Amino acid sequence: MTTLPTASGSFGDKPELTFPEGGAPSGLQVQVLSEGNGPVVESGRTIVVNYLGQTWGGHVFDNSYDRGTTIDFPIGVGAVIGGWDKGMVGQNVGSRLLLSIPPEHGYGARGVPQAGIGGGDTLVFVVDVVDVK
């Protein structure tokens, strides 16, 4: 079994990821770092989150913590990468999650070169589920 990265801090804190030896796991991996007790995120709702996104073993390409504001978007309806749609639905508000998203559920073979995401990169996100509307 491939181990997932560990994340520092707790809900609301900007995390730092520490990666294990070896490569990224295959398939979508969702680990609940701390379980919230708020409403369940349902497909078609708008989710409000703080997040940090990093390539596996590489650089942080985006994070909302430094901007000091959450981001919200529809979930479960194809508005975001598949790994978010699949990994976030069914989670509770107030949870901190670690998502390891393989390219087929992320940006695929194209990547996002302007963000420094290569084709075939596995993405790792730490996501704080702040609210659902």
PDB file of C-alpha atoms in Angstrom:
ATOM      1  CA  MET A   1       0.000   0.000   0.000  1.00  0.00           C
ATOM      2  CA  THR A   2       1.296   3.407  -0.958  1.00  0.00           C
ATOM      3  CA  THR A   3       1.217   5.910   1.832  1.00  0.00           C
ATOM      4  CA  LEU A   4      -0.283   9.339   1.383  1.00  0.00           C
ATOM      5  CA  PRO A   5       1.396  12.618   2.276  1.00  0.00           C
ATOM      6  CA  THR A   6       0.898  14.028   5.746  1.00  0.00           C
ATOM      7  CA  ALA A   7      -0.497  17.518   6.279  1.00  0.00           C
ATOM      8  CA  SER A   8       0.472  19.889   9.064  1.00  0.00           C
ATOM      9  CA  GLY A   9      -1.986  22.018  10.996  1.00  0.00           C
ATOM     10  CA  SER A  10      -5.667  21.641  11.663  1.00  0.00           C
ATOM     11  CA  PHE A  11      -8.885  22.933  10.120  1.00  0.00           C
ATOM     12  CA  GLY A  12      -8.436  26.558   9.087  1.00  0.00           C
ATOM     13  CA  ASP A  13      -4.608  26.492   9.196  1.00  0.00           C
ATOM     14  CA  LYS A  14      -2.582  26.659   5.986  1.00  0.00           C
ATOM     15  CA  PRO A  15      -1.168  23.134   5.705  1.00  0.00           C
ATOM     16  CA  GLU A  16       2.245  21.989   4.596  1.00  0.00           C
ATOM     17  CA  LEU A  17       2.538  18.597   2.936  1.00  0.00           C
ATOM     18  CA  THR A  18       5.255  16.051   3.642  1.00  0.00           C
ATOM     19  CA  PHE A  19       5.529  13.390   0.951  1.00  0.00           C
ATOM     20  CA  PRO A  20       6.447   9.746   1.561  1.00  0.00           C
ATOM     21  CA  GLU A  21       9.170   7.921  -0.341  1.00  0.00           C
ATOM     22  CA  GLY A  22       8.052   6.374  -3.602  1.00  0.00           C
ATOM     23  CA  GLY A  23       5.530   7.374  -6.194  1.00  0.00           C
ATOM     24  CA  ALA A  24       1.950   8.470  -6.049  1.00  0.00           C
ATOM     25  CA  PRO A  25      -0.786   5.894  -5.482  1.00  0.00           C
ATOM     26  CA  SER A  26      -3.001   4.895  -8.371  1.00  0.00           C
ATOM     27  CA  GLY A  27      -6.632   5.888  -8.365  1.00  0.00           C
ATOM     28  CA  LEU A  28      -8.393   8.597  -6.419  1.00  0.00           C
ATOM     29  CA  GLN A  29      -7.493   8.567  -2.720  1.00  0.00           C
ATOM     30  CA  VAL A  30      -9.583  10.468  -0.175  1.00  0.00           C
ATOM     31  CA  GLN A  31      -8.456  10.623   3.444  1.00  0.00           C
ATOM     32  CA  VAL A  32     -10.509  12.393   6.111  1.00  0.00           C
ATOM     33  CA  LEU A  33      -7.944  14.175   8.290  1.00  0.00           C
ATOM     34  CA  SER A  34     -10.582  15.532  10.648  1.00  0.00           C
ATOM     35  CA  GLU A  35     -14.284  14.806  10.490  1.00  0.00           C
ATOM     36  CA  GLY A  36     -16.699  17.718  10.592  1.00  0.00           C
ATOM     37  CA  ASN A  37     -20.177  17.524  12.054  1.00  0.00           C
ATOM     38  CA  GLY A  38     -21.906  19.890   9.637  1.00  0.00           C
ATOM     39  CA  PRO A  39     -24.288  19.081   6.791  1.00  0.00           C
ATOM     40  CA  VAL A  40     -23.332  16.523   4.150  1.00  0.00           C
ATOM     41  CA  VAL A  41     -22.078  17.869   0.811  1.00  0.00           C
ATOM     42  CA  GLU A  42     -24.561  16.818  -1.855  1.00  0.00           C
ATOM     43  CA  SER A  43     -24.119  16.778  -5.618  1.00  0.00           C
ATOM     44  CA  GLY A  44     -25.469  19.923  -7.255  1.00  0.00           C
ATOM     45  CA  ARG A  45     -24.942  22.134  -4.202  1.00  0.00           C
ATOM     46  CA  THR A  46     -22.382  24.932  -3.949  1.00  0.00           C
ATOM     47  CA  ILE A  47     -19.437  24.083  -1.723  1.00  0.00           C
ATOM     48  CA  VAL A  48     -17.342  26.689   0.125  1.00  0.00           C
ATOM     49  CA  VAL A  49     -13.738  25.664   0.818  1.00  0.00           C
ATOM     50  CA  ASN A  50     -10.231  26.678   1.689  1.00  0.00           C
ATOM     51  CA  TYR A  51      -7.607  24.570  -0.057  1.00  0.00           C
ATOM     52  CA  LEU A  52      -3.989  24.013  -0.910  1.00  0.00           C
ATOM     53  CA  GLY A  53      -3.051  22.272  -4.156  1.00  0.00           C
ATOM     54  CA  GLN A  54       0.349  20.762  -4.837  1.00  0.00           C
ATOM     55  CA  THR A  55       1.803  18.415  -7.427  1.00  0.00           C
ATOM     56  CA  TRP A  56       2.962  15.076  -5.990  1.00  0.00           C
ATOM     57  CA  GLY A  57       6.362  15.745  -4.421  1.00  0.00           C
ATOM     58  CA  GLY A  58       6.508  19.070  -6.241  1.00  0.00           C
ATOM     59  CA  HIS A  59       5.426  22.657  -5.853  1.00  0.00           C
ATOM     60  CA  VAL A  60       2.300  24.316  -4.467  1.00  0.00           C
ATOM     61  CA  PHE A  61       0.414  25.597  -7.521  1.00  0.00           C
ATOM     62  CA  ASP A  62      -2.512  27.214  -5.734  1.00  0.00           C
ATOM     63  CA  ASN A  63      -3.840  27.890  -2.259  1.00  0.00           C
ATOM     64  CA  SER A  64      -6.663  29.990  -0.908  1.00  0.00           C
ATOM     65  CA  TYR A  65      -5.144  30.422   2.566  1.00  0.00           C
ATOM     66  CA  ASP A  66      -2.642  33.038   1.354  1.00  0.00           C
ATOM     67  CA  ARG A  67      -5.443  34.974  -0.353  1.00  0.00           C
ATOM     68  CA  GLY A  68      -7.348  35.041   2.943  1.00  0.00           C
ATOM     69  CA  THR A  69     -10.645  34.135   1.298  1.00  0.00           C
ATOM     70  CA  THR A  70     -12.582  30.961   0.590  1.00  0.00           C
ATOM     71  CA  ILE A  71     -13.655  29.850  -2.855  1.00  0.00           C
ATOM     72  CA  ASP A  72     -17.042  28.431  -3.766  1.00  0.00           C
ATOM     73  CA  PHE A  73     -18.262  26.427  -6.754  1.00  0.00           C
ATOM     74  CA  PRO A  74     -20.897  23.858  -7.692  1.00  0.00           C
ATOM     75  CA  ILE A  75     -19.860  20.315  -6.765  1.00  0.00           C
ATOM     76  CA  GLY A  76     -20.715  16.997  -8.390  1.00  0.00           C
ATOM     77  CA  VAL A  77     -21.763  18.571 -11.695  1.00  0.00           C
ATOM     78  CA  GLY A  78     -18.528  18.773 -13.713  1.00  0.00           C
ATOM     79  CA  ALA A  79     -17.656  22.391 -12.837  1.00  0.00           C
ATOM     80  CA  VAL A  80     -14.314  21.290 -11.334  1.00  0.00           C
ATOM     81  CA  ILE A  81     -11.875  18.416 -11.922  1.00  0.00           C
ATOM     82  CA  GLY A  82     -13.330  14.945 -11.487  1.00  0.00           C
ATOM     83  CA  GLY A  83     -11.294  14.178  -8.385  1.00  0.00           C
ATOM     84  CA  TRP A  84     -13.019  17.032  -6.548  1.00  0.00           C
ATOM     85  CA  ASP A  85     -16.481  16.006  -7.759  1.00  0.00           C
ATOM     86  CA  LYS A  86     -15.906  12.390  -6.716  1.00  0.00           C
ATOM     87  CA  GLY A  87     -13.969  13.109  -3.520  1.00  0.00           C
ATOM     88  CA  MET A  88     -16.009  15.923  -1.985  1.00  0.00           C
ATOM     89  CA  VAL A  89     -19.596  14.681  -2.399  1.00  0.00           C
ATOM     90  CA  GLY A  90     -20.699  12.870   0.762  1.00  0.00           C
ATOM     91  CA  GLN A  91     -18.245  14.665   3.068  1.00  0.00           C
ATOM     92  CA  ASN A  92     -19.365  16.768   6.035  1.00  0.00           C
ATOM     93  CA  VAL A  93     -19.011  20.519   6.416  1.00  0.00           C
ATOM     94  CA  GLY A  94     -16.234  21.156   8.925  1.00  0.00           C
ATOM     95  CA  SER A  95     -14.073  18.304   7.609  1.00  0.00           C
ATOM     96  CA  ARG A  96     -10.445  18.579   6.537  1.00  0.00           C
ATOM     97  CA  LEU A  97      -9.695  16.233   3.650  1.00  0.00           C
ATOM     98  CA  LEU A  98      -6.596  15.074   1.822  1.00  0.00           C
ATOM     99  CA  LEU A  99      -7.192  14.209  -1.829  1.00  0.00           C
ATOM    100  CA  SER A 100      -4.649  12.434  -4.023  1.00  0.00           C
ATOM    101  CA  ILE A 101      -5.944  12.871  -7.556  1.00  0.00           C
ATOM    102  CA  PRO A 102      -4.388  10.907 -10.429  1.00  0.00           C
ATOM    103  CA  PRO A 103      -4.192  12.580 -13.847  1.00  0.00           C
ATOM    104  CA  GLU A 104      -7.299  10.813 -15.185  1.00  0.00           C
ATOM    105  CA  HIS A 105      -9.330  12.589 -12.481  1.00  0.00           C
ATOM    106  CA  GLY A 106      -7.258  15.788 -12.670  1.00  0.00           C
ATOM    107  CA  TYR A 107      -5.833  17.583 -15.696  1.00  0.00           C
ATOM    108  CA  GLY A 108      -4.880  14.497 -17.691  1.00  0.00           C
ATOM    109  CA  ALA A 109      -2.126  14.372 -20.288  1.00  0.00           C
ATOM    110  CA  ARG A 110      -2.427  18.112 -21.014  1.00  0.00           C
ATOM    111  CA  GLY A 111      -1.757  19.347 -17.497  1.00  0.00           C
ATOM    112  CA  VAL A 112      -1.904  23.095 -16.894  1.00  0.00           C
ATOM    113  CA  PRO A 113       1.538  24.319 -17.971  1.00  0.00           C
ATOM    114  CA  GLN A 114       0.902  27.933 -16.910  1.00  0.00           C
ATOM    115  CA  ALA A 115       0.290  26.679 -13.354  1.00  0.00           C
ATOM    116  CA  GLY A 116       3.318  24.373 -13.472  1.00  0.00           C
ATOM    117  CA  ILE A 117       1.158  21.231 -13.630  1.00  0.00           C
ATOM    118  CA  GLY A 118       2.702  18.765 -16.046  1.00  0.00           C
ATOM    119  CA  GLY A 119       0.807  16.279 -18.144  1.00  0.00           C
ATOM    120  CA  GLY A 120       0.375  13.130 -16.084  1.00  0.00           C
ATOM    121  CA  ASP A 121       0.943  14.850 -12.731  1.00  0.00           C
ATOM    122  CA  THR A 122      -0.829  13.520  -9.645  1.00  0.00           C
ATOM    123  CA  LEU A 123      -2.341  16.374  -7.648  1.00  0.00           C
ATOM    124  CA  VAL A 124      -2.631  16.535  -3.881  1.00  0.00           C
ATOM    125  CA  PHE A 125      -5.097  18.838  -2.178  1.00  0.00           C
ATOM    126  CA  VAL A 126      -5.817  19.596   1.439  1.00  0.00           C
ATOM    127  CA  VAL A 127      -9.364  20.926   1.579  1.00  0.00           C
ATOM    128  CA  ASP A 128     -11.244  22.482   4.497  1.00  0.00           C
ATOM    129  CA  VAL A 129     -15.001  22.223   3.840  1.00  0.00           C
ATOM    130  CA  VAL A 130     -16.223  25.532   5.268  1.00  0.00           C
ATOM    131  CA  ASP A 131     -19.877  25.516   4.149  1.00  0.00           C
ATOM    132  CA  VAL A 132     -22.376  24.205   1.631  1.00  0.00           C
ATOM    133  CA  LYS A 133     -25.165  26.260   0.095  1.00  0.00           C
TER     134      LYS A 133
END
